[in-house]
Coordinates of N, CA and C in Angstrom, one line a residue:
X1 N -39.4 -27.8 -46.0 CA -39.8 -28.8 -47.1 C -41.3 -28.8 -47.3
X2 N -42.1 -28.7 -46.2 CA -43.5 -28.7 -46.4 C -44.0 -27.4 -47.2
X3 N -43.3 -26.3 -46.9 CA -43.7 -25.1 -47.6 C -43.3 -25.2 -49.1
X4 N -42.2 -25.8 -49.3 CA -41.8 -26.0 -50.7 C -42.8 -26.9 -51.5
X5 N -43.3 -27.9 -50.8 CA -44.3 -28.8 -51.5 C -45.6 -28.0 -51.7
X6 N -46.0 -27.2 -50.8 CA -47.2 -26.3 -51.0 C -47.0 -25.4 -52.1
X7 N -45.8 -24.8 -52.3 CA -45.6 -23.8 -53.4 C -45.6 -24.6 -54.7
X8 N -45.0 -25.8 -54.7 CA -45.0 -26.6 -55.9 C -46.4 -26.9 -56.4
X9 N -47.4 -26.9 -55.5 CA -48.8 -27.1 -55.9 C -49.3 -26.1 -56.9
X10 N -48.7 -24.9 -56.8 CA -49.1 -23.8 -57.7 C -48.7 -24.1 -59.1
X11 N -47.6 -24.7 -59.3 CA -47.1 -25.1 -60.7 C -47.9 -26.3 -61.2
X12 N -48.1 -27.3 -60.3 CA -48.9 -28.5 -60.7 C -50.3 -28.2 -61.0
X13 N -50.9 -27.3 -60.3 CA -52.3 -26.9 -60.6 C -52.5 -26.3 -62.0
X14 N -51.6 -25.4 -62.3 CA -51.6 -24.8 -63.7 C -51.4 -25.8 -64.8
X15 N -50.4 -26.7 -64.6 CA -50.2 -27.8 -65.6 C -51.4 -28.7 -65.7
X16 N -52.0 -29.0 -64.6 CA -53.2 -29.9 -64.6 C -54.3 -29.3 -65.4
X17 N -54.6 -28.0 -65.1 CA -55.7 -27.3 -65.7 C -55.5 -27.2 -67.2
X18 N -54.4 -26.9 -67.7 CA -54.2 -26.7 -69.2 C -54.2 -28.1 -69.8
X19 N -53.6 -29.1 -69.2 CA -53.6 -30.5 -69.8 C -55.0 -31.0 -69.9
X20 N -55.8 -30.8 -68.8 CA -57.2 -31.3 -68.8 C -58.0 -30.6 -69.9
X21 N -57.8 -29.3 -70.1 CA -58.6 -28.6 -71.1 C -58.3 -29.1 -72.5
X22 N -57.0 -29.3 -72.8 CA -56.6 -29.9 -74.1 C -57.2 -31.3 -74.3
X23 N -57.0 -32.1 -73.3 CA -57.5 -33.5 -73.4 C -59.0 -33.6 -73.5
X24 N -59.7 -32.9 -72.7 CA -61.2 -32.9 -72.8 C -61.7 -32.4 -74.1
X25 N -61.0 -31.3 -74.6 CA -61.4 -30.7 -75.9 C -61.3 -31.8 -77.0
X26 N -60.2 -32.6 -76.9 CA -59.9 -33.6 -77.9 C -60.9 -34.8 -77.8
X27 N -61.4 -35.1 -76.6 CA -62.3 -36.2 -76.4 C -63.8 -35.8 -76.8
X28 N -64.1 -34.6 -76.7 CA -65.5 -34.1 -77.0 C -65.7 -34.0 -78.5
X29 N -66.4 -35.0 -79.1 CA -66.6 -35.0 -80.5 C -67.4 -33.8 -81.0
X30 N -66.9 -33.1 -82.0 CA -67.6 -31.9 -82.5 C -67.3 -30.6 -81.8
X31 N -66.5 -30.7 -80.7 CA -66.2 -29.5 -79.9 C -65.1 -28.7 -80.6
X32 N -65.2 -27.4 -80.6 CA -64.2 -26.5 -81.3 C -63.4 -25.8 -80.2
X33 N -62.2 -26.1 -80.1 CA -61.2 -25.5 -79.1 C -61.1 -24.0 -79.4
X34 N -61.3 -23.6 -80.6 CA -61.1 -22.2 -81.0 C -62.4 -21.4 -80.8
X35 N -63.6 -22.0 -81.1 CA -64.8 -21.3 -81.1 C -65.7 -21.5 -79.9
X36 N -65.5 -22.5 -79.1 CA -66.3 -22.8 -77.9 C -65.5 -22.6 -76.6
X37 N -66.3 -22.2 -75.6 CA -65.6 -21.8 -74.4 C -65.3 -23.0 -73.4
X38 N -64.5 -22.8 -72.4 CA -64.1 -23.8 -71.5 C -65.3 -24.4 -70.7
X39 N -66.3 -23.6 -70.3 CA -67.4 -24.0 -69.5 C -68.3 -25.0 -70.2
X40 N -68.2 -25.0 -71.6 CA -69.1 -26.0 -72.3 C -68.6 -27.4 -72.1
X41 N -67.3 -27.6 -71.7 CA -66.8 -28.9 -71.3 C -67.4 -29.4 -70.0
X42 N -68.0 -28.5 -69.2 CA -68.6 -28.8 -67.9 C -70.1 -28.6 -67.9
X43 N -70.6 -28.3 -69.1 CA -72.1 -28.0 -69.2 C -72.9 -29.3 -68.9
X44 N -74.1 -29.0 -68.4 CA -75.1 -30.1 -68.2 C -75.3 -30.9 -69.5
X45 N -75.0 -32.2 -69.4 CA -75.2 -33.1 -70.6 C -73.9 -33.2 -71.4
X46 N -72.9 -32.5 -71.1 CA -71.6 -32.6 -71.9 C -71.0 -34.0 -71.6
X47 N -70.5 -34.6 -72.6 CA -69.9 -36.0 -72.4 C -68.6 -35.9 -71.6
X48 N -68.0 -34.7 -71.4 CA -66.8 -34.6 -70.6 C -67.0 -34.1 -69.2
X49 N -68.3 -33.9 -68.9 CA -68.6 -33.3 -67.6 C -68.0 -34.0 -66.4
X50 N -68.3 -35.3 -66.3 CA -67.8 -36.1 -65.2 C -66.3 -36.1 -65.1
X51 N -65.6 -36.3 -66.2 CA -64.2 -36.3 -66.2 C -63.7 -34.9 -65.7
X52 N -64.3 -33.8 -66.2 CA -63.8 -32.5 -65.8 C -64.1 -32.2 -64.3
X53 N -65.2 -32.7 -63.8 CA -65.5 -32.4 -62.4 C -64.5 -33.2 -61.5
X54 N -64.2 -34.4 -61.8 CA -63.2 -35.1 -61.0 C -61.8 -34.4 -61.0
X55 N -61.4 -34.0 -62.2 CA -60.1 -33.3 -62.3 C -60.2 -31.9 -61.5
X56 N -61.4 -31.3 -61.6 CA -61.6 -30.0 -61.0 C -61.4 -30.1 -59.4
X57 N -61.8 -31.2 -58.9 CA -61.6 -31.4 -57.4 C -60.1 -31.4 -57.1
X58 N -59.3 -32.2 -57.9 CA -57.9 -32.2 -57.7 C -57.3 -30.8 -57.9
X59 N -57.7 -30.2 -59.0 CA -57.1 -28.8 -59.3 C -57.4 -27.8 -58.2
X60 N -58.6 -27.8 -57.7 CA -58.9 -26.8 -56.6 C -58.2 -27.1 -55.3
X61 N -58.0 -28.4 -55.0 CA -57.3 -28.8 -53.8 C -55.8 -28.3 -53.9
X62 N -55.2 -28.4 -55.1 CA -53.9 -28.0 -55.4 C -53.8 -26.4 -55.2
X63 N -54.8 -25.7 -55.7 CA -54.8 -24.3 -55.6 C -54.9 -23.9 -54.1
X64 N -55.8 -24.6 -53.4 CA -55.9 -24.3 -51.9 C -54.6 -24.5 -51.2
X65 N -53.9 -25.6 -51.5 CA -52.6 -25.9 -50.9 C -51.6 -24.9 -51.2
X66 N -51.6 -24.4 -52.5 CA -50.7 -23.3 -52.9 C -51.0 -22.1 -52.1
X67 N -52.3 -21.8 -51.9 CA -52.7 -20.6 -51.1 C -52.1 -20.6 -49.7
X68 N -52.1 -21.8 -49.1 CA -51.5 -22.0 -47.8 C -50.0 -21.7 -47.9
X69 N -49.3 -22.2 -48.9 CA -47.9 -21.9 -49.1 C -47.6 -20.5 -49.3
X70 N -48.5 -19.7 -50.0 CA -48.3 -18.3 -50.2 C -48.5 -17.6 -48.8
X71 N -49.5 -18.0 -48.1 CA -49.8 -17.4 -46.8 C -48.5 -17.4 -45.8
X72 N -47.7 -18.5 -45.9 CA -46.7 -18.7 -44.9 C -45.3 -18.4 -45.5
X73 N -45.2 -17.8 -46.7 CA -43.8 -17.8 -47.3 C -43.1 -16.4 -47.4
X74 N -43.8 -15.3 -47.3 CA -43.2 -14.0 -47.6 C -43.6 -13.0 -46.6
X75 N -43.0 -11.8 -46.7 CA -43.4 -10.6 -46.0 C -43.6 -9.5 -47.0
X76 N -44.3 -8.4 -46.7 CA -44.8 -8.0 -45.4 C -45.9 -8.9 -44.9
X77 N -46.2 -8.6 -43.6 CA -47.1 -9.5 -42.9 C -48.4 -9.8 -43.6
X78 N -49.2 -8.7 -43.9 CA -50.5 -8.9 -44.3 C -50.7 -9.3 -45.8
X79 N -49.8 -8.9 -46.6 CA -49.9 -9.1 -48.1 C -50.0 -10.6 -48.4
X80 N -49.1 -11.5 -47.9 CA -49.3 -12.9 -48.2 C -50.6 -13.5 -47.7
X81 N -51.0 -13.0 -46.6 CA -52.2 -13.6 -46.0 C -53.4 -13.2 -46.8
X82 N -53.5 -11.9 -47.2 CA -54.6 -11.5 -48.1 C -54.6 -12.2 -49.4
X83 N -53.4 -12.3 -50.0 CA -53.3 -13.1 -51.3 C -53.8 -14.5 -51.1
X84 N -53.3 -15.2 -50.0 CA -53.8 -16.5 -49.7 C -55.3 -16.6 -49.6
X85 N -55.9 -15.7 -48.9 CA -57.4 -15.7 -48.7 C -58.0 -15.6 -50.1
X86 N -57.5 -14.6 -50.9 CA -58.2 -14.5 -52.3 C -58.0 -15.7 -53.1
X87 N -56.9 -16.4 -53.0 CA -56.7 -17.7 -53.7 C -57.7 -18.7 -53.2
X88 N -57.9 -18.8 -51.9 CA -58.8 -19.8 -51.4 C -60.2 -19.5 -51.8
X89 N -60.5 -18.2 -51.8 CA -61.9 -17.8 -52.3 C -62.1 -18.2 -53.8
X90 N -61.0 -18.1 -54.6 CA -61.1 -18.5 -56.0 C -61.3 -20.0 -56.1
X91 N -60.5 -20.8 -55.3 CA -60.6 -22.2 -55.3 C -62.0 -22.7 -54.9
X92 N -62.6 -22.1 -53.9 CA -63.9 -22.5 -53.5 C -64.9 -22.2 -54.6
X93 N -64.9 -21.0 -55.1 CA -65.8 -20.7 -56.2 C -65.6 -21.5 -57.5
X94 N -64.4 -21.8 -57.7 CA -64.0 -22.7 -58.9 C -64.6 -24.1 -58.7
X95 N -64.8 -24.5 -57.5 CA -65.4 -25.8 -57.3 C -66.9 -25.7 -57.2
X96 N -67.5 -24.7 -56.6 CA -68.9 -24.6 -56.5 C -69.6 -24.3 -57.8
X97 N -69.0 -23.5 -58.6 CA -69.6 -23.0 -59.9 C -69.9 -24.2 -60.8
X98 N -68.9 -25.1 -61.2 CA -69.2 -26.2 -62.1 C -70.1 -27.3 -61.5
X99 N -70.1 -27.4 -60.1 CA -70.9 -28.4 -59.4 C -72.3 -28.0 -59.4
X100 N -72.6 -26.8 -59.1 CA -74.0 -26.4 -58.8 C -74.5 -25.3 -59.8
X101 N -73.7 -24.6 -60.5 CA -74.1 -23.5 -61.3 C -73.5 -23.7 -62.7
X102 N -73.4 -24.9 -63.2 CA -72.9 -25.2 -64.5 C -73.7 -24.6 -65.6
X103 N -73.1 -24.2 -66.7 CA -73.9 -23.6 -67.8 C -74.7 -24.7 -68.5
X104 N -75.7 -24.3 -69.2 CA -76.5 -25.2 -69.9 C -75.9 -25.4 -71.3
X105 N -76.2 -26.5 -71.9 CA -75.7 -26.8 -73.2 C -76.1 -25.7 -74.2
X106 N -75.2 -25.4 -75.2 CA -75.5 -24.4 -76.2 C -76.8 -24.8 -76.9
X107 N -77.7 -23.8 -76.9 CA -79.0 -24.0 -77.6 C -80.1 -24.6 -76.8
X108 N -79.7 -25.1 -75.5 CA -80.7 -25.8 -74.7 C -81.5 -24.7 -73.9
X109 N -82.6 -25.1 -73.3 CA -83.4 -24.2 -72.5 C -82.6 -23.8 -71.3
X110 N -82.6 -22.5 -70.9 CA -81.9 -22.0 -69.8 C -82.5 -22.4 -68.5
X111 N -81.8 -23.0 -67.6 CA -82.3 -23.4 -66.3 C -82.0 -22.3 -65.2
X112 N -82.6 -22.3 -64.1 CA -82.3 -21.3 -63.1 C -80.9 -21.3 -62.6
X113 N -80.3 -22.5 -62.4 CA -78.9 -22.6 -62.0 C -78.0 -22.1 -63.2
X114 N -78.3 -22.6 -64.4 CA -77.5 -22.2 -65.5 C -77.5 -20.7 -65.8
X115 N -78.6 -20.0 -65.4 CA -78.6 -18.6 -65.6 C -77.7 -17.8 -64.7
X116 N -77.3 -18.5 -63.6 CA -76.4 -17.8 -62.7 C -74.9 -18.2 -62.9
X117 N -74.7 -19.0 -64.0 CA -73.3 -19.3 -64.3 C -72.4 -18.1 -64.6
X118 N -72.9 -17.2 -65.4 CA -72.2 -16.0 -65.7 C -71.8 -15.2 -64.5
X119 N -72.8 -15.0 -63.6 CA -72.5 -14.2 -62.4 C -71.5 -14.9 -61.5
X120 N -71.6 -16.2 -61.3 CA -70.6 -16.9 -60.5 C -69.2 -16.9 -61.1
X121 N -69.2 -17.0 -62.4 CA -67.9 -16.9 -63.1 C -67.3 -15.5 -62.9
X122 N -68.1 -14.4 -63.0 CA -67.6 -13.1 -62.8 C -67.1 -12.9 -61.4
X123 N -67.7 -13.4 -60.4 CA -67.2 -13.3 -59.0 C -65.9 -14.1 -58.8
X124 N -65.9 -15.3 -59.4 CA -64.6 -16.0 -59.4 C -63.5 -15.3 -60.0
X125 N -63.8 -14.6 -61.2 CA -62.7 -13.8 -61.9 C -62.3 -12.7 -61.0
X126 N -63.2 -12.1 -60.2 CA -62.8 -11.0 -59.3 C -61.8 -11.5 -58.3
X127 N -62.0 -12.7 -57.7 CA -61.0 -13.2 -56.8 C -59.7 -13.5 -57.4
X128 N -59.7 -13.9 -58.7 CA -58.4 -14.1 -59.4 C -57.7 -12.8 -59.6
X129 N -58.4 -11.7 -60.0 CA -57.8 -10.4 -60.2 C -57.2 -9.9 -58.8
X130 N -58.0 -10.1 -57.8 CA -57.5 -9.6 -56.5 C -56.3 -10.4 -56.0
X131 N -56.2 -11.7 -56.3 CA -55.0 -12.5 -56.0 C -53.8 -11.9 -56.8
X132 N -54.0 -11.6 -58.0 CA -52.9 -11.0 -58.8 C -52.5 -9.6 -58.3
X133 N -53.5 -8.8 -57.9 CA -53.2 -7.5 -57.4 C -52.4 -7.5 -56.2
X134 N -52.8 -8.3 -55.2 CA -52.0 -8.4 -54.0 C -50.8 -9.2 -54.1
X135 N -50.8 -10.3 -54.9 CA -49.7 -11.1 -55.1 C -48.5 -10.4 -55.9
X136 N -48.9 -9.3 -56.6 CA -47.8 -8.6 -57.3 C -46.8 -8.1 -56.4
X137 N -47.1 -7.9 -55.1 CA -46.1 -7.3 -54.2 C -45.4 -8.3 -53.3
X138 N -45.5 -9.5 -53.7 CA -44.9 -10.6 -52.8 C -43.4 -10.8 -53.1
X139 N -42.9 -10.5 -54.3 CA -41.5 -10.7 -54.6 C -41.0 -9.5 -55.3
X140 N -39.9 -9.7 -56.2 CA -39.2 -8.5 -56.7 C -40.1 -7.6 -57.6
X141 N -39.5 -6.5 -58.0 CA -40.3 -5.5 -58.7 C -40.7 -6.0 -60.1
X142 N -39.9 -6.8 -60.7 CA -40.2 -7.3 -62.1 C -41.5 -8.1 -62.0
X143 N -41.8 -8.8 -60.9 CA -43.0 -9.5 -60.8 C -44.2 -8.6 -60.7
X144 N -44.0 -7.5 -60.1 CA -45.1 -6.5 -60.0 C -45.5 -6.0 -61.4
X145 N -44.6 -5.7 -62.3 CA -44.9 -5.3 -63.6 C -45.5 -6.4 -64.4
X146 N -45.0 -7.6 -64.2 CA -45.6 -8.8 -64.9 C -47.0 -9.0 -64.5
X147 N -47.3 -8.9 -63.2 CA -48.6 -9.1 -62.7 C -49.6 -8.1 -63.2
X148 N -49.2 -6.8 -63.3 CA -50.1 -5.8 -63.8 C -50.4 -6.0 -65.3
X149 N -49.3 -6.4 -66.0 CA -49.5 -6.7 -67.5 C -50.5 -7.9 -67.6
X150 N -50.4 -8.9 -66.7 CA -51.3 -10.0 -66.8 C -52.7 -9.6 -66.5
X151 N -52.9 -8.7 -65.6 CA -54.2 -8.2 -65.2 C -54.8 -7.5 -66.5
X152 N -54.1 -6.8 -67.2 CA -54.5 -6.1 -68.4 C -55.0 -7.1 -69.4
X153 N -54.1 -8.2 -69.6 CA -54.5 -9.2 -70.6 C -55.8 -9.9 -70.2
X154 N -55.9 -10.3 -68.9 CA -57.0 -11.0 -68.4 C -58.3 -10.2 -68.6
X155 N -58.2 -8.9 -68.3 CA -59.4 -8.0 -68.5 C -59.8 -7.8 -70.0
X156 N -58.7 -7.6 -70.8 CA -59.0 -7.4 -72.2 C -59.6 -8.6 -72.9
X157 N -59.1 -9.7 -72.7 CA -59.6 -10.9 -73.3 C -60.9 -11.4 -72.6
X158 N -61.0 -11.1 -71.4 CA -62.3 -11.4 -70.7 C -63.4 -10.6 -71.3
X159 N -63.2 -9.3 -71.6 CA -64.2 -8.4 -72.3 C -64.5 -9.0 -73.7
X160 N -63.5 -9.3 -74.4 CA -63.7 -9.8 -75.8 C -64.5 -11.1 -75.8
X161 N -64.3 -11.9 -74.8 CA -65.1 -13.1 -74.6 C -66.5 -12.8 -74.3
X162 N -66.7 -11.9 -73.4 CA -68.0 -11.5 -72.9 C -68.9 -10.9 -74.0
X163 N -68.2 -10.3 -75.0 CA -69.0 -9.7 -76.0 C -69.8 -10.7 -76.8
X164 N -69.4 -11.9 -76.8 CA -70.1 -13.0 -77.5 C -71.1 -13.8 -76.7
X165 N -71.3 -13.3 -75.4 CA -72.2 -14.0 -74.6 C -73.6 -14.1 -75.1
X166 N -74.1 -13.0 -75.7 CA -75.5 -13.1 -76.3 C -75.6 -14.1 -77.3
X167 N -74.6 -14.3 -78.2 CA -74.7 -15.3 -79.2 C -74.7 -16.7 -78.6
X168 N -73.8 -16.9 -77.6 CA -73.8 -18.1 -76.9 C -75.1 -18.5 -76.3
X169 N -75.7 -17.6 -75.6 CA -77.0 -17.8 -74.9 C -78.1 -18.1 -76.0
X170 N -78.0 -17.6 -77.2 CA -79.0 -17.8 -78.2 C -78.7 -19.1 -79.0
X171 N -77.6 -19.8 -78.7 CA -77.2 -21.0 -79.3 C -76.6 -20.8 -80.7
X172 N -76.1 -19.6 -81.0 CA -75.5 -19.3 -82.2 C -74.0 -19.6 -82.2
X173 N -73.4 -19.5 -83.4 CA -71.9 -19.7 -83.4 C -71.2 -18.5 -82.8
X174 N -70.0 -18.8 -82.2 CA -69.2 -17.8 -81.5 C -67.8 -17.9 -82.0
X175 N -67.5 -17.4 -83.2 CA -66.1 -17.5 -83.8 C -65.1 -16.9 -82.8
X176 N -64.0 -17.6 -82.6 CA -62.9 -17.2 -81.8 C -63.2 -17.0 -80.3
X177 N -64.4 -17.4 -79.9 CA -64.7 -17.2 -78.4 C -63.8 -18.1 -77.6
X178 N -63.6 -19.3 -78.0 CA -62.7 -20.3 -77.3 C -61.3 -19.8 -77.2
X179 N -60.8 -19.2 -78.3 CA -59.4 -18.7 -78.3 C -59.3 -17.5 -77.3
X180 N -60.2 -16.5 -77.4 CA -60.0 -15.4 -76.5 C -60.1 -15.7 -75.1
X181 N -61.1 -16.7 -74.8 CA -61.2 -17.1 -73.4 C -60.0 -17.9 -72.9
X182 N -59.4 -18.7 -73.8 CA -58.2 -19.4 -73.4 C -57.0 -18.6 -73.2
X183 N -56.9 -17.5 -73.9 CA -55.8 -16.6 -73.7 C -55.9 -16.0 -72.3
X184 N -57.2 -15.7 -71.9 CA -57.5 -15.2 -70.6 C -57.1 -16.2 -69.5
X185 N -57.6 -17.5 -69.7 CA -57.3 -18.5 -68.8 C -55.9 -18.9 -68.7
X186 N -55.2 -19.1 -69.8 CA -53.8 -19.5 -69.8 C -52.9 -18.4 -69.2
X187 N -53.2 -17.2 -69.4 CA -52.5 -16.1 -68.8 C -52.6 -16.2 -67.3
X188 N -53.8 -16.5 -66.8 CA -54.0 -16.7 -65.4 C -53.2 -17.9 -64.8
X189 N -53.2 -19.0 -65.6 CA -52.5 -20.2 -65.1 C -51.0 -19.9 -65.1
X190 N -50.5 -19.2 -66.1 CA -49.1 -18.9 -66.2 C -48.7 -18.0 -65.0
X191 N -49.6 -17.1 -64.6 CA -49.3 -16.2 -63.5 C -49.1 -17.0 -62.2
X192 N -50.1 -17.9 -62.0 CA -50.0 -18.8 -60.7 C -48.7 -19.6 -60.7
X193 N -48.3 -20.1 -61.9 CA -47.1 -20.9 -61.9 C -45.8 -20.0 -61.7
X194 N -45.9 -18.8 -62.3 CA -44.8 -17.8 -62.2 C -44.6 -17.4 -60.7
X195 N -45.7 -17.2 -60.0 CA -45.7 -16.8 -58.6 C -45.0 -17.9 -57.8
X196 N -45.5 -19.1 -58.1 CA -44.9 -20.3 -57.3 C -43.4 -20.4 -57.5
X197 N -42.9 -20.2 -58.8 CA -41.5 -20.3 -59.1 C -40.7 -19.2 -58.4
X198 N -41.3 -17.9 -58.5 CA -40.6 -16.8 -57.8 C -40.5 -17.0 -56.3
X199 N -41.6 -17.5 -55.7 CA -41.5 -17.7 -54.2 C -40.5 -18.8 -53.9
X200 N -40.5 -19.9 -54.7 CA -39.5 -21.0 -54.5 C -38.1 -20.5 -54.6
X201 N -37.8 -19.6 -55.6 CA -36.5 -19.0 -55.8 C -36.1 -18.1 -54.6
X202 N -37.1 -17.3 -54.2 CA -36.8 -16.4 -53.0 C -36.5 -17.2 -51.8
X203 N -37.2 -18.3 -51.6 CA -37.0 -19.1 -50.4 C -35.6 -19.8 -50.4
X204 N -35.2 -20.2 -51.6 CA -34.0 -20.9 -51.8 C -32.8 -19.9 -51.6
X205 N -33.0 -18.7 -52.1 CA -31.9 -17.7 -52.1 C -31.7 -17.0 -50.8
X206 N -32.8 -16.8 -50.1 CA -32.7 -16.1 -48.8 C -33.5 -16.8 -47.7
X207 N -33.0 -18.0 -47.3 CA -33.8 -18.7 -46.3 C -33.9 -18.0 -45.0
X208 N -32.8 -17.2 -44.6 CA -32.9 -16.5 -43.4 C -33.9 -15.4 -43.3
X209 N -34.2 -14.8 -44.5 CA -35.3 -13.8 -44.6 C -36.6 -14.4 -44.4
X210 N -36.8 -15.6 -45.0 CA -38.0 -16.3 -44.9 C -38.3 -16.6 -43.4
X211 N -37.3 -17.1 -42.7 CA -37.4 -17.4 -41.3 C -37.8 -16.1 -40.5
X212 N -37.1 -15.0 -40.8 CA -37.3 -13.8 -40.2 C -38.7 -13.3 -40.4
X213 N -39.2 -13.4 -41.6 CA -40.5 -12.9 -41.9 C -41.6 -13.7 -41.2
X214 N -41.3 -15.1 -41.1 CA -42.2 -15.9 -40.4 C -42.2 -15.6 -38.9
X215 N -41.1 -15.3 -38.3 CA -41.1 -14.9 -36.9 C -41.8 -13.6 -36.6
X216 N -41.6 -12.6 -37.5 CA -42.3 -11.3 -37.3 C -43.8 -11.5 -37.4
X217 N -44.3 -12.3 -38.3 CA -45.7 -12.4 -38.5 C -46.3 -13.2 -37.3
X218 N -45.5 -14.0 -36.6 CA -46.1 -14.7 -35.5 C -46.0 -13.8 -34.2

């Protein structure tokens, strides 16, 4: 039951992330969901920053709990552990980046911490991709293909978003930047939820295998 609760955190974290994004975008007067990126909701001076930070704590705790569930749920021995570590790395960076390396408001003077936001986000994205790469082998073959397809989507729309970084830094308009980034983000959230569902199904269908895998790893 404890493992089931931990795996459910993977679904809850994704739902919380998307719901928070939509709600904060609606609360931020003048904000464009299509043209402005997610980090601007957490930027220094943004009216939604405090709300987003509080939710971010809950989100990253859910991701960390999910990572523990992944660690203890499947075989072979090393793959779930590596996947869990990558997810915890992502959760830690996902908390540190908006707290200490938040982006500066569009058009504002760039601060030393704000200048590192892009780099921190890139490292965080690397942990996400590694989580997907190792997590692809945790369940059936169909999930492997789905994971690789998601990696392609994340990389493609991540590049498309990054192409507009110079305009963002210059305080200029960034048409469709919010949309391309959110395709990237939502594909990631969907992957986390899909992994949680797949692991829950595997545990329910073959409980004896889960016990065996646990005994072998110990």
